[in-house]
């Protein structure tokens, strides 16, 4: 035993990257942790976001660091040049994009996962069992069968791409993985609304179909896919010889948070023998709220669901997820035999289906741990209440906009996204968004709806309160008035027709 200890101590100076002085390292590490916790606890004391000074950008643009540096000095650079200029989504005033706020619990879990340094591509170890447990929980929440499969990925963009690949293999057979999509593949067509996320088109591109194979269907007045128009387009495509194979419905569109008529789309896909996928990047987790879950009626009939725990689930980035109803079809789309991936009856190479059989990655981090910690620590009831509260705050913002003559609501408020503008032209409103962001008061984003530039507030952060909504409204009015001299543009009513 003494020999082992001596060898271990010697390794610290003979090639190991471990600290030579663990006590000194521990002191600095505790300081880092304390300051990270302080950063979250005192987040309201700093700007939501601030522009990066040129000298700060220049400070991190150095040559390759050939020589070692003191860890305390590296941490000083992080504290001065990186931490103050992050995206800002930890702050309750961040409402620009659908980014979760993260939690202190998730931060600690991420640290613990890094300590284990587990590769979740495969083999027989408990981190994979944690991921399988979350898959089981998701099966139950979404009413999927016991043989359904699931896997953690970077985010819903990747999950949507993987769903396209599973649907492709289901339509063309496993041999398409060897021979390519061939002539049959060129006839496959997919469908989504013109309000669907752009990653759906990108997935069709990457999967080899081309973006033209995605038919973008018009939306109704609520920005949901027009199911009648969808049915008609499928019929037209079949008539001219195309082969419809995939419909992607949105559970929370990127612009305004609309949820497509999932039950009607599910019924149509069953009639037509088409794979039914749901892009539920943030909206799928409304299933955790008894108040909001009915809006997802029909999601339990999907063939696959993509979602992000790092949005409404408040898990630190990144933690995307794909759930597939037919686990065997999922496996057929990705599993690949290789000698170095052979399974054994016992030992570390034992185990059932490995995660690398269900996706493109062999090297995979322990994303499941921070999700497991979040779900276990807060419980789905509390997380569901947080989700419902963000929607209530969106309704509060809607009432503030409707009550203010200088503001205009541009879309119905479905969930947690509010699109509005100062009563002025697009150019003014673009400047207002940048003014508010640079002020550090709040961070909305912009989008275009029906030809008008909109200020978009996506309320996702569990720390956001009515005071943060009030601050956003006040800032928009302040900068809007400054840009227009207080003049409000009022649109003329349409001319009466004879």
Short mmCIF file of C-alpha atoms in Angstrom, two decimals:
data_model
loop_
_atom_site.label_atom_id
_atom_site.label_comp_id
_atom_site.label_asym_id
_atom_site.label_seq_id
_atom_site.Cartn_x
_atom_site.Cartn_y
_atom_site.Cartn_z
CA UNK A 1 0.00 0.00 0.00
CA UNK A 2 2.83 2.42 0.88
CA UNK A 3 4.36 1.79 -2.54
CA UNK A 4 1.06 2.73 -4.20
CA UNK A 5 0.88 5.94 -2.17
CA UNK A 6 4.47 6.83 -3.05
CA UNK A 7 3.80 6.20 -6.74
CA UNK A 8 0.67 8.35 -6.61
CA UNK A 9 2.51 11.21 -4.94
CA UNK A 10 5.36 10.94 -7.41
CA UNK A 11 2.95 11.13 -10.35
CA UNK A 12 2.02 14.66 -9.35
CA UNK A 13 5.46 15.81 -10.46
CA UNK A 14 6.03 13.28 -13.23
CA UNK A 15 3.43 14.08 -15.88
CA UNK A 16 0.14 14.23 -14.00
CA UNK A 17 -2.01 17.32 -14.47
CA UNK A 18 -3.37 17.09 -10.93
CA UNK A 19 -2.51 19.95 -8.54
CA UNK A 20 0.78 19.57 -6.75
CA UNK A 21 -0.71 21.36 -3.75
CA UNK A 22 -4.24 20.09 -3.23
CA UNK A 23 -4.78 22.39 -0.25
CA UNK A 24 -3.97 25.48 -2.28
CA UNK A 25 -6.18 24.26 -5.13
CA UNK A 26 -9.05 23.56 -2.74
CA UNK A 27 -8.90 27.10 -1.34
CA UNK A 28 -9.05 28.64 -4.81
CA UNK A 29 -11.78 26.24 -5.93
CA UNK A 30 -13.92 27.16 -2.94
CA UNK A 31 -13.45 30.82 -3.80
CA UNK A 32 -14.54 30.15 -7.40
CA UNK A 33 -17.63 28.31 -6.19
CA UNK A 34 -18.50 31.03 -3.70
CA UNK A 35 -18.19 33.73 -6.35
CA UNK A 36 -20.25 31.71 -8.84
CA UNK A 37 -23.00 31.34 -6.24
CA UNK A 38 -22.75 35.07 -5.44
CA UNK A 39 -23.13 35.81 -9.13
CA UNK A 40 -26.48 34.03 -9.22
CA UNK A 41 -27.67 35.24 -5.80
CA UNK A 42 -26.90 38.88 -6.64
CA UNK A 43 -27.79 38.77 -10.33
CA UNK A 44 -30.16 41.74 -10.10
CA UNK A 45 -27.23 43.93 -9.12
CA UNK A 46 -25.69 43.80 -12.59
CA UNK A 47 -26.86 44.63 -16.12
CA UNK A 48 -28.77 41.99 -18.02
CA UNK A 49 -26.25 42.35 -20.86
CA UNK A 50 -23.59 44.85 -21.77
CA UNK A 51 -21.61 45.48 -24.96
CA UNK A 52 -18.11 44.02 -25.04
CA UNK A 53 -15.42 46.76 -25.06
CA UNK A 54 -12.79 46.46 -27.78
CA UNK A 55 -10.04 46.14 -25.20
CA UNK A 56 -11.79 43.16 -23.61
CA UNK A 57 -12.08 41.38 -26.96
CA UNK A 58 -8.41 42.13 -27.58
CA UNK A 59 -7.41 40.82 -24.17
CA UNK A 60 -8.59 37.29 -24.92
CA UNK A 61 -7.16 37.22 -28.46
CA UNK A 62 -3.71 35.88 -27.68
CA UNK A 63 -1.39 33.36 -29.19
CA UNK A 64 -1.47 29.68 -28.32
CA UNK A 65 -0.60 29.42 -24.60
CA UNK A 66 2.59 27.36 -24.83
CA UNK A 67 3.69 27.92 -21.26
CA UNK A 68 1.81 27.05 -18.09
CA UNK A 69 0.07 29.83 -16.16
CA UNK A 70 -1.05 30.13 -12.58
CA UNK A 71 -4.67 29.00 -12.15
CA UNK A 72 -5.46 32.08 -10.05
CA UNK A 73 -4.32 34.30 -12.93
CA UNK A 74 -6.44 32.37 -15.44
CA UNK A 75 -9.42 32.75 -13.11
CA UNK A 76 -8.75 36.49 -12.85
CA UNK A 77 -8.95 36.76 -16.63
CA UNK A 78 -12.24 34.84 -16.60
CA UNK A 79 -13.67 37.10 -13.88
CA UNK A 80 -12.67 40.30 -15.66
CA UNK A 81 -13.06 39.45 -19.34
CA UNK A 82 -15.63 36.67 -19.67
CA UNK A 83 -18.15 36.51 -16.84
CA UNK A 84 -19.34 40.15 -17.08
CA UNK A 85 -20.07 39.84 -20.80
CA UNK A 86 -22.14 36.64 -20.98
CA UNK A 87 -25.48 36.32 -22.77
CA UNK A 88 -27.36 37.38 -19.66
CA UNK A 89 -30.03 34.69 -19.53
CA UNK A 90 -29.37 34.08 -15.83
CA UNK A 91 -30.79 37.57 -15.23
CA UNK A 92 -34.56 37.93 -14.71
CA UNK A 93 -34.62 40.78 -17.23
CA UNK A 94 -33.51 38.52 -20.06
CA UNK A 95 -36.52 38.02 -22.33
CA UNK A 96 -34.95 38.04 -25.75
CA UNK A 97 -34.94 34.40 -26.72
CA UNK A 98 -36.32 31.21 -25.21
CA UNK A 99 -33.36 30.58 -22.89
CA UNK A 100 -33.82 29.05 -19.46
CA UNK A 101 -32.30 30.80 -16.47
CA UNK A 102 -30.55 27.77 -15.03
CA UNK A 103 -30.36 27.13 -11.28
CA UNK A 104 -27.71 26.92 -8.60
CA UNK A 105 -28.67 23.27 -8.21
CA UNK A 106 -27.98 22.62 -11.88
CA UNK A 107 -24.65 24.41 -11.64
CA UNK A 108 -23.52 22.16 -8.80
CA UNK A 109 -24.74 19.08 -10.68
CA UNK A 110 -22.69 20.14 -13.70
CA UNK A 111 -19.64 20.38 -11.47
CA UNK A 112 -20.29 16.89 -10.09
CA UNK A 113 -20.70 15.52 -13.61
CA UNK A 114 -17.36 17.06 -14.58
CA UNK A 115 -15.77 15.38 -11.57
CA UNK A 116 -16.96 11.97 -12.75
CA UNK A 117 -15.88 12.77 -16.33
CA UNK A 118 -18.12 9.97 -17.58
CA UNK A 119 -18.51 9.14 -21.26
CA UNK A 120 -22.14 8.17 -21.84
CA UNK A 121 -21.64 6.67 -25.26
CA UNK A 122 -22.02 3.19 -23.81
CA UNK A 123 -20.82 0.47 -21.46
CA UNK A 124 -22.18 -0.56 -18.08
CA UNK A 125 -22.04 2.22 -15.50
CA UNK A 126 -24.52 4.16 -13.37
CA UNK A 127 -24.46 7.46 -15.31
CA UNK A 128 -26.15 5.63 -18.20
CA UNK A 129 -28.72 4.23 -15.79
CA UNK A 130 -29.51 7.80 -14.72
CA UNK A 131 -30.15 8.72 -18.36
CA UNK A 132 -32.34 5.62 -18.78
CA UNK A 133 -34.31 6.63 -15.70
CA UNK A 134 -35.08 10.02 -17.22
CA UNK A 135 -36.13 8.29 -20.44
CA UNK A 136 -38.55 6.25 -18.37
CA UNK A 137 -39.92 9.36 -16.68
CA UNK A 138 -40.46 11.01 -20.07
CA UNK A 139 -42.24 7.92 -21.37
CA UNK A 140 -44.68 8.21 -18.50
CA UNK A 141 -45.20 11.96 -18.79
CA UNK A 142 -45.98 11.81 -22.51
CA UNK A 143 -47.94 8.56 -22.45
CA UNK A 144 -45.46 6.64 -24.60
CA UNK A 145 -45.20 2.81 -24.53
CA UNK A 146 -42.61 0.90 -22.52
CA UNK A 147 -40.49 0.12 -25.58
CA UNK A 148 -40.12 3.81 -26.45
CA UNK A 149 -36.54 5.09 -26.47
CA UNK A 150 -34.95 8.40 -25.62
CA UNK A 151 -31.59 10.10 -25.68
CA UNK A 152 -29.97 13.34 -24.53
CA UNK A 153 -28.50 15.56 -27.25
CA UNK A 154 -27.18 19.12 -27.46
CA UNK A 155 -30.56 20.65 -28.18
CA UNK A 156 -33.78 20.43 -30.16
CA UNK A 157 -32.06 21.38 -33.43
CA UNK A 158 -30.10 18.13 -33.18
CA UNK A 159 -33.13 16.22 -31.90
CA UNK A 160 -35.21 17.41 -34.87
CA UNK A 161 -32.46 16.32 -37.28
CA UNK A 162 -32.34 12.91 -35.63
CA UNK A 163 -36.12 12.60 -35.90
CA UNK A 164 -35.86 13.27 -39.65
CA UNK A 165 -33.24 10.52 -39.90
CA UNK A 166 -35.38 8.05 -37.96
CA UNK A 167 -38.37 8.88 -40.18
CA UNK A 168 -36.14 8.49 -43.26
CA UNK A 169 -35.00 5.02 -42.18
CA UNK A 170 -38.58 4.08 -41.33
CA UNK A 171 -39.71 5.13 -44.82
CA UNK A 172 -36.83 3.72 -46.88
CA UNK A 173 -35.60 0.85 -44.74
CA UNK A 174 -32.25 0.32 -43.04
CA UNK A 175 -30.48 -0.31 -46.37
CA UNK A 176 -30.78 3.40 -47.13
CA UNK A 177 -28.02 3.92 -44.57
CA UNK A 178 -25.68 1.96 -46.85
CA UNK A 179 -26.88 2.90 -50.30
CA UNK A 180 -28.19 6.43 -49.73
CA UNK A 181 -31.69 7.69 -50.32
CA UNK A 182 -31.66 6.72 -54.02
CA UNK A 183 -34.51 7.43 -56.40
CA UNK A 184 -37.13 6.53 -53.79
CA UNK A 185 -35.65 9.08 -51.42
CA UNK A 186 -35.92 11.88 -53.94
CA UNK A 187 -39.70 11.38 -53.89
CA UNK A 188 -40.03 11.79 -50.11
CA UNK A 189 -41.70 14.98 -48.95
CA UNK A 190 -42.05 16.46 -45.48
CA UNK A 191 -44.38 19.10 -44.05
CA UNK A 192 -44.29 21.85 -41.43
CA UNK A 193 -45.92 25.23 -41.01
CA UNK A 194 -44.28 28.37 -42.30
CA UNK A 195 -43.98 29.39 -38.64
CA UNK A 196 -41.88 26.30 -37.80
CA UNK A 197 -38.31 26.74 -36.57
CA UNK A 198 -35.68 27.09 -39.27
CA UNK A 199 -33.84 24.03 -38.01
CA UNK A 200 -36.51 21.86 -39.68
CA UNK A 201 -35.43 23.08 -43.12
CA UNK A 202 -31.83 22.66 -42.09
CA UNK A 203 -32.49 19.09 -41.00
CA UNK A 204 -33.94 18.29 -44.42
CA UNK A 205 -30.82 19.76 -45.99
CA UNK A 206 -28.41 17.78 -43.80
CA UNK A 207 -30.42 14.57 -44.22
CA UNK A 208 -29.89 14.76 -47.97
CA UNK A 209 -33.42 15.62 -49.10
CA UNK A 210 -32.87 19.30 -49.76
CA UNK A 211 -34.94 22.12 -48.34
CA UNK A 212 -37.34 22.05 -51.30
CA UNK A 213 -38.60 18.68 -50.09
CA UNK A 214 -40.07 20.45 -47.07
CA UNK A 215 -43.51 21.83 -47.85
CA UNK A 216 -44.20 24.90 -45.73
CA UNK A 217 -47.91 25.14 -45.01
CA UNK A 218 -49.74 28.38 -44.26
CA UNK A 219 -50.92 29.11 -40.74
CA UNK A 220 -54.31 30.21 -39.46
CA UNK A 221 -55.09 33.40 -37.54
CA UNK A 222 -53.61 31.84 -34.41
CA UNK A 223 -50.33 31.08 -36.24
CA UNK A 224 -51.05 27.32 -36.14
CA UNK A 225 -50.61 25.10 -39.17
CA UNK A 226 -53.72 25.04 -41.36
CA UNK A 227 -54.65 21.35 -41.14
CA UNK A 228 -57.00 21.53 -44.13
CA UNK A 229 -54.23 23.06 -46.22
CA UNK A 230 -51.85 20.38 -44.96
CA UNK A 231 -54.24 17.64 -46.00
CA UNK A 232 -54.69 19.23 -49.42
CA UNK A 233 -50.93 19.53 -50.02
CA UNK A 234 -50.38 15.89 -49.08
CA UNK A 235 -53.09 14.86 -51.55
CA UNK A 236 -51.53 16.98 -54.31
CA UNK A 237 -48.08 15.50 -53.68
CA UNK A 238 -49.39 11.95 -53.75
CA UNK A 239 -51.25 12.62 -56.97
CA UNK A 240 -48.12 13.75 -58.81
CA UNK A 241 -46.03 10.84 -57.52
CA UNK A 242 -44.34 12.16 -54.40
CA UNK A 243 -44.26 10.14 -51.19
CA UNK A 244 -45.16 12.10 -48.03
CA UNK A 245 -43.20 10.66 -45.09
CA UNK A 246 -43.00 13.23 -42.28
CA UNK A 247 -45.07 15.97 -40.67
CA UNK A 248 -43.43 18.16 -38.03
CA UNK A 249 -45.88 19.96 -35.77
CA UNK A 250 -44.88 22.79 -33.46
CA UNK A 251 -45.61 22.81 -29.75
CA UNK A 252 -44.63 26.42 -29.16
CA UNK A 253 -43.62 28.24 -32.34
CA UNK A 254 -40.47 30.30 -32.21
CA UNK A 255 -42.13 33.67 -32.91
CA UNK A 256 -45.23 33.66 -30.71
CA UNK A 257 -45.43 30.28 -28.95
CA UNK A 258 -48.38 28.88 -30.91
CA UNK A 259 -49.24 25.18 -30.54
CA UNK A 260 -50.46 23.37 -33.63
CA UNK A 261 -53.60 21.23 -33.50
CA UNK A 262 -51.69 18.13 -32.47
CA UNK A 263 -54.63 15.75 -32.25
CA UNK A 264 -55.90 16.65 -35.72
CA UNK A 265 -52.41 16.29 -37.20
CA UNK A 266 -51.94 12.95 -35.42
CA UNK A 267 -55.18 11.66 -36.91
CA UNK A 268 -54.17 12.83 -40.38
CA UNK A 269 -50.75 11.18 -40.11
CA UNK A 270 -52.30 7.90 -38.99
CA UNK A 271 -54.68 7.98 -41.97
CA UNK A 272 -51.87 8.72 -44.39
CA UNK A 273 -49.20 6.46 -42.85
CA UNK A 274 -46.87 9.42 -42.21
CA UNK A 275 -44.38 9.84 -39.37
CA UNK A 276 -45.72 12.40 -36.88
CA UNK A 277 -43.00 14.41 -35.15
CA UNK A 278 -43.48 17.21 -32.61
CA UNK A 279 -40.95 20.01 -32.24
CA UNK A 280 -41.62 20.83 -28.61
CA UNK A 281 -38.37 22.69 -27.93
CA UNK A 282 -39.87 24.57 -25.01
CA UNK A 283 -43.62 23.99 -25.29
CA UNK A 284 -43.55 20.22 -24.74
CA UNK A 285 -42.65 20.74 -21.08
CA UNK A 286 -46.02 22.43 -20.59
CA UNK A 287 -47.00 18.81 -19.90
CA UNK A 288 -45.68 19.43 -16.36
CA UNK A 289 -48.43 21.99 -15.68
CA UNK A 290 -51.97 20.66 -15.13
CA UNK A 291 -53.20 24.08 -16.25
CA UNK A 292 -51.33 24.02 -19.57
CA UNK A 293 -51.10 20.30 -20.37
CA UNK A 294 -54.51 20.21 -22.14
CA UNK A 295 -53.03 22.51 -24.80
CA UNK A 296 -50.83 19.56 -25.80
CA UNK A 297 -53.71 17.17 -26.43
CA UNK A 298 -52.52 14.73 -29.09
CA UNK A 299 -48.80 14.89 -28.27
CA UNK A 300 -49.12 11.41 -26.76
CA UNK A 301 -49.85 10.15 -30.30
CA UNK A 302 -46.60 11.45 -31.77
CA UNK A 303 -44.02 9.10 -33.24
CA UNK A 304 -41.28 11.30 -31.83
CA UNK A 305 -40.92 14.40 -29.66
CA UNK A 306 -37.98 16.82 -29.44
CA UNK A 307 -37.58 19.08 -26.42
CA UNK A 308 -35.05 21.06 -24.40
CA UNK A 309 -34.68 20.74 -20.65
CA UNK A 310 -32.50 23.86 -20.76
CA UNK A 311 -35.48 26.05 -21.62
CA UNK A 312 -38.61 25.74 -19.47
CA UNK A 313 -36.94 22.95 -17.49
CA UNK A 314 -34.35 25.48 -16.20
CA UNK A 315 -31.49 22.97 -16.59
CA UNK A 316 -28.14 24.64 -17.42
CA UNK A 317 -27.10 24.46 -21.07
CA UNK A 318 -27.08 22.15 -22.83
CA UNK A 319 -29.70 19.44 -22.34
CA UNK A 320 -31.76 18.59 -25.41
CA UNK A 321 -33.77 15.38 -25.66
CA UNK A 322 -35.38 13.12 -28.25
CA UNK A 323 -38.14 10.64 -27.40
CA UNK A 324 -39.15 8.01 -29.99
CA UNK A 325 -42.27 5.86 -29.73
CA UNK A 326 -40.78 2.82 -31.50
CA UNK A 327 -37.43 2.14 -29.89
CA UNK A 328 -36.48 -0.46 -32.48
CA UNK A 329 -36.97 1.96 -35.38
CA UNK A 330 -34.91 4.48 -33.44
CA UNK A 331 -32.10 1.94 -33.04
CA UNK A 332 -32.23 0.93 -36.71
CA UNK A 333 -31.53 4.52 -37.71
CA UNK A 334 -28.25 4.79 -35.79
CA UNK A 335 -26.86 1.48 -34.46
CA UNK A 336 -23.64 0.41 -36.16
CA UNK A 337 -21.65 -2.75 -35.40
CA UNK A 338 -17.97 -2.27 -34.63
CA UNK A 339 -15.42 -4.47 -32.87
CA UNK A 340 -14.60 -1.78 -30.32
CA UNK A 341 -18.32 -1.50 -29.48
CA UNK A 342 -18.96 -5.22 -29.01
CA UNK A 343 -21.16 -6.16 -26.06
CA UNK A 344 -20.16 -8.76 -23.53
CA UNK A 345 -22.16 -10.86 -21.09
CA UNK A 346 -20.31 -9.39 -18.11
CA UNK A 347 -17.80 -6.71 -17.23
CA UNK A 348 -17.69 -3.06 -18.25
CA UNK A 349 -18.71 -3.87 -21.84
CA UNK A 350 -21.98 -5.45 -20.68
CA UNK A 351 -25.36 -3.78 -20.79
CA UNK A 352 -28.43 -3.42 -22.95
CA UNK A 353 -28.85 -0.92 -25.80
CA UNK A 354 -26.14 1.71 -25.49
CA UNK A 355 -26.82 5.41 -26.14
CA UNK A 356 -24.46 5.32 -29.14
CA UNK A 357 -27.02 2.98 -30.75
CA UNK A 358 -29.60 5.78 -30.63
CA UNK A 359 -27.69 8.76 -31.98
CA UNK A 360 -24.60 9.90 -33.91
CA UNK A 361 -22.37 10.56 -30.87
CA UNK A 362 -20.03 8.04 -29.29
CA UNK A 363 -18.46 10.60 -26.97
CA UNK A 364 -21.25 12.03 -24.82
CA UNK A 365 -21.21 14.05 -21.62
CA UNK A 366 -23.34 13.40 -18.54
CA UNK A 367 -26.15 15.85 -19.44
CA UNK A 368 -28.60 13.61 -17.65
CA UNK A 369 -27.13 14.35 -14.20
CA UNK A 370 -28.06 18.05 -14.09
CA UNK A 371 -31.50 17.13 -15.43
CA UNK A 372 -31.87 14.38 -12.81
CA UNK A 373 -30.81 16.79 -10.04
CA UNK A 374 -33.28 19.40 -11.28
CA UNK A 375 -36.22 17.00 -11.50
CA UNK A 376 -35.41 15.32 -8.19
CA UNK A 377 -34.72 18.53 -6.27
CA UNK A 378 -37.65 20.63 -7.43
CA UNK A 379 -40.14 17.99 -8.55
CA UNK A 380 -42.32 18.20 -11.64
CA UNK A 381 -45.15 19.91 -9.73
CA UNK A 382 -42.99 22.89 -8.83
CA UNK A 383 -41.43 23.07 -12.27
CA UNK A 384 -44.91 22.97 -13.78
CA UNK A 385 -45.95 25.85 -11.52
CA UNK A 386 -42.93 27.86 -12.70
CA UNK A 387 -43.92 27.22 -16.32
CA UNK A 388 -47.52 28.31 -15.66
CA UNK A 389 -46.27 31.43 -13.88
CA UNK A 390 -44.19 32.47 -16.89
CA UNK A 391 -47.37 32.30 -18.98
CA UNK A 392 -49.20 34.37 -16.37
CA UNK A 393 -46.43 36.97 -16.56
CA UNK A 394 -46.85 37.04 -20.35
CA UNK A 395 -50.55 37.79 -19.82
CA UNK A 396 -49.55 40.55 -17.41
CA UNK A 397 -47.29 42.05 -20.09
CA UNK A 398 -50.17 41.76 -22.56
CA UNK A 399 -52.42 43.81 -20.23
CA UNK A 400 -49.67 46.43 -19.84
CA UNK A 401 -49.32 46.73 -23.61
CA UNK A 402 -53.08 46.93 -24.23
CA UNK A 403 -53.45 49.60 -21.54
CA UNK A 404 -50.70 51.80 -22.98
CA UNK A 405 -51.67 53.96 -26.01
CA UNK A 406 -48.02 54.23 -27.06
CA UNK A 407 -47.70 50.44 -27.46
CA UNK A 408 -49.29 48.00 -29.88
CA UNK A 409 -49.86 44.25 -29.50
CA UNK A 410 -48.95 42.39 -32.71
CA UNK A 411 -49.96 38.78 -31.99
CA UNK A 412 -52.13 36.75 -29.66
CA UNK A 413 -50.40 35.64 -26.46
CA UNK A 414 -50.55 31.85 -26.49
CA UNK A 415 -48.04 30.85 -23.84
CA UNK A 416 -45.09 32.91 -22.65
CA UNK A 417 -44.16 35.02 -25.68
CA UNK A 418 -45.43 38.57 -26.24
CA UNK A 419 -44.87 40.40 -29.51
CA UNK A 420 -45.55 44.14 -29.44
CA UNK A 421 -44.04 47.43 -30.52
CA UNK A 422 -43.84 51.11 -29.87
CA UNK A 423 -46.30 52.92 -32.14
CA UNK A 424 -43.72 53.92 -34.68
CA UNK A 425 -42.06 52.46 -37.76
CA UNK A 426 -39.83 49.42 -38.04
CA UNK A 427 -36.62 51.46 -37.97
CA UNK A 428 -37.57 53.08 -34.66
CA UNK A 429 -38.50 49.76 -33.08
CA UNK A 430 -35.25 48.13 -34.19
CA UNK A 431 -33.37 50.93 -32.50
CA UNK A 432 -35.53 50.62 -29.39
CA UNK A 433 -34.65 46.94 -29.04
CA UNK A 434 -30.92 47.75 -29.22
CA UNK A 435 -31.36 50.73 -26.86
CA UNK A 436 -33.08 48.59 -24.23
CA UNK A 437 -30.46 45.84 -24.55
CA UNK A 438 -27.55 48.26 -24.25
CA UNK A 439 -29.13 49.97 -21.25
CA UNK A 440 -28.80 46.74 -19.26
CA UNK A 441 -32.38 47.11 -18.03
CA UNK A 442 -33.82 44.24 -20.05
CA UNK A 443 -33.00 42.14 -23.11
CA UNK A 444 -35.90 41.65 -25.52
CA UNK A 445 -35.35 40.49 -29.09
CA UNK A 446 -36.99 41.30 -32.40
CA UNK A 447 -38.89 39.42 -35.06
CA UNK A 448 -41.16 40.21 -38.01
CA UNK A 449 -44.87 39.39 -37.98
CA UNK A 450 -47.17 40.13 -40.90
CA UNK A 451 -44.60 42.51 -42.35
CA UNK A 452 -44.09 44.48 -39.14
CA UNK A 453 -41.00 44.47 -36.94
CA UNK A 454 -42.00 43.35 -33.44
CA UNK A 455 -40.35 43.62 -30.05
CA UNK A 456 -40.42 40.05 -28.78
CA UNK A 457 -40.41 39.22 -25.08
CA UNK A 458 -40.00 35.53 -24.26
CA UNK A 459 -40.55 35.00 -20.54
CA UNK A 460 -38.74 31.82 -19.54
CA UNK A 461 -36.53 32.65 -16.55
CA UNK A 462 -37.95 31.43 -13.23
CA UNK A 463 -36.54 34.58 -11.56
CA UNK A 464 -38.59 37.00 -13.68
CA UNK A 465 -41.25 38.94 -11.77
CA UNK A 466 -43.83 41.64 -12.49
CA UNK A 467 -41.25 44.29 -11.60
CA UNK A 468 -39.07 43.05 -14.46
CA UNK A 469 -42.03 43.28 -16.84
CA UNK A 470 -42.70 46.82 -15.65
CA UNK A 471 -39.04 47.73 -16.19
CA UNK A 472 -39.20 46.41 -19.77
CA UNK A 473 -42.36 48.39 -20.56
CA UNK A 474 -40.94 51.57 -19.05
CA UNK A 475 -37.71 51.18 -21.00
CA UNK A 476 -39.51 50.62 -24.31
CA UNK A 477 -41.66 53.70 -23.74
CA UNK A 478 -38.67 55.78 -22.66
CA UNK A 479 -36.51 54.90 -25.66
CA UNK A 480 -39.45 54.95 -28.05
CA UNK A 481 -40.35 58.48 -26.98
CA UNK A 482 -36.72 59.54 -27.21
CA UNK A 483 -36.45 58.20 -30.76
CA UNK A 484 -39.71 59.83 -31.92
CA UNK A 485 -39.82 62.98 -29.87
CA UNK A 486 -42.94 61.64 -28.18
CA UNK A 487 -44.90 61.45 -31.43
CA UNK A 488 -47.13 58.37 -31.72
CA UNK A 489 -47.90 56.93 -35.15
CA UNK A 490 -51.52 55.95 -35.54
CA UNK A 491 -52.45 53.84 -38.52
CA UNK A 492 -55.30 55.12 -40.62
CA UNK A 493 -58.35 52.81 -40.77
CA UNK A 494 -58.80 50.96 -44.06
CA UNK A 495 -60.84 52.81 -46.68
CA UNK A 496 -64.46 51.78 -46.88
CA UNK A 497 -65.46 49.95 -50.03
CA UNK A 498 -68.59 50.70 -52.04
#
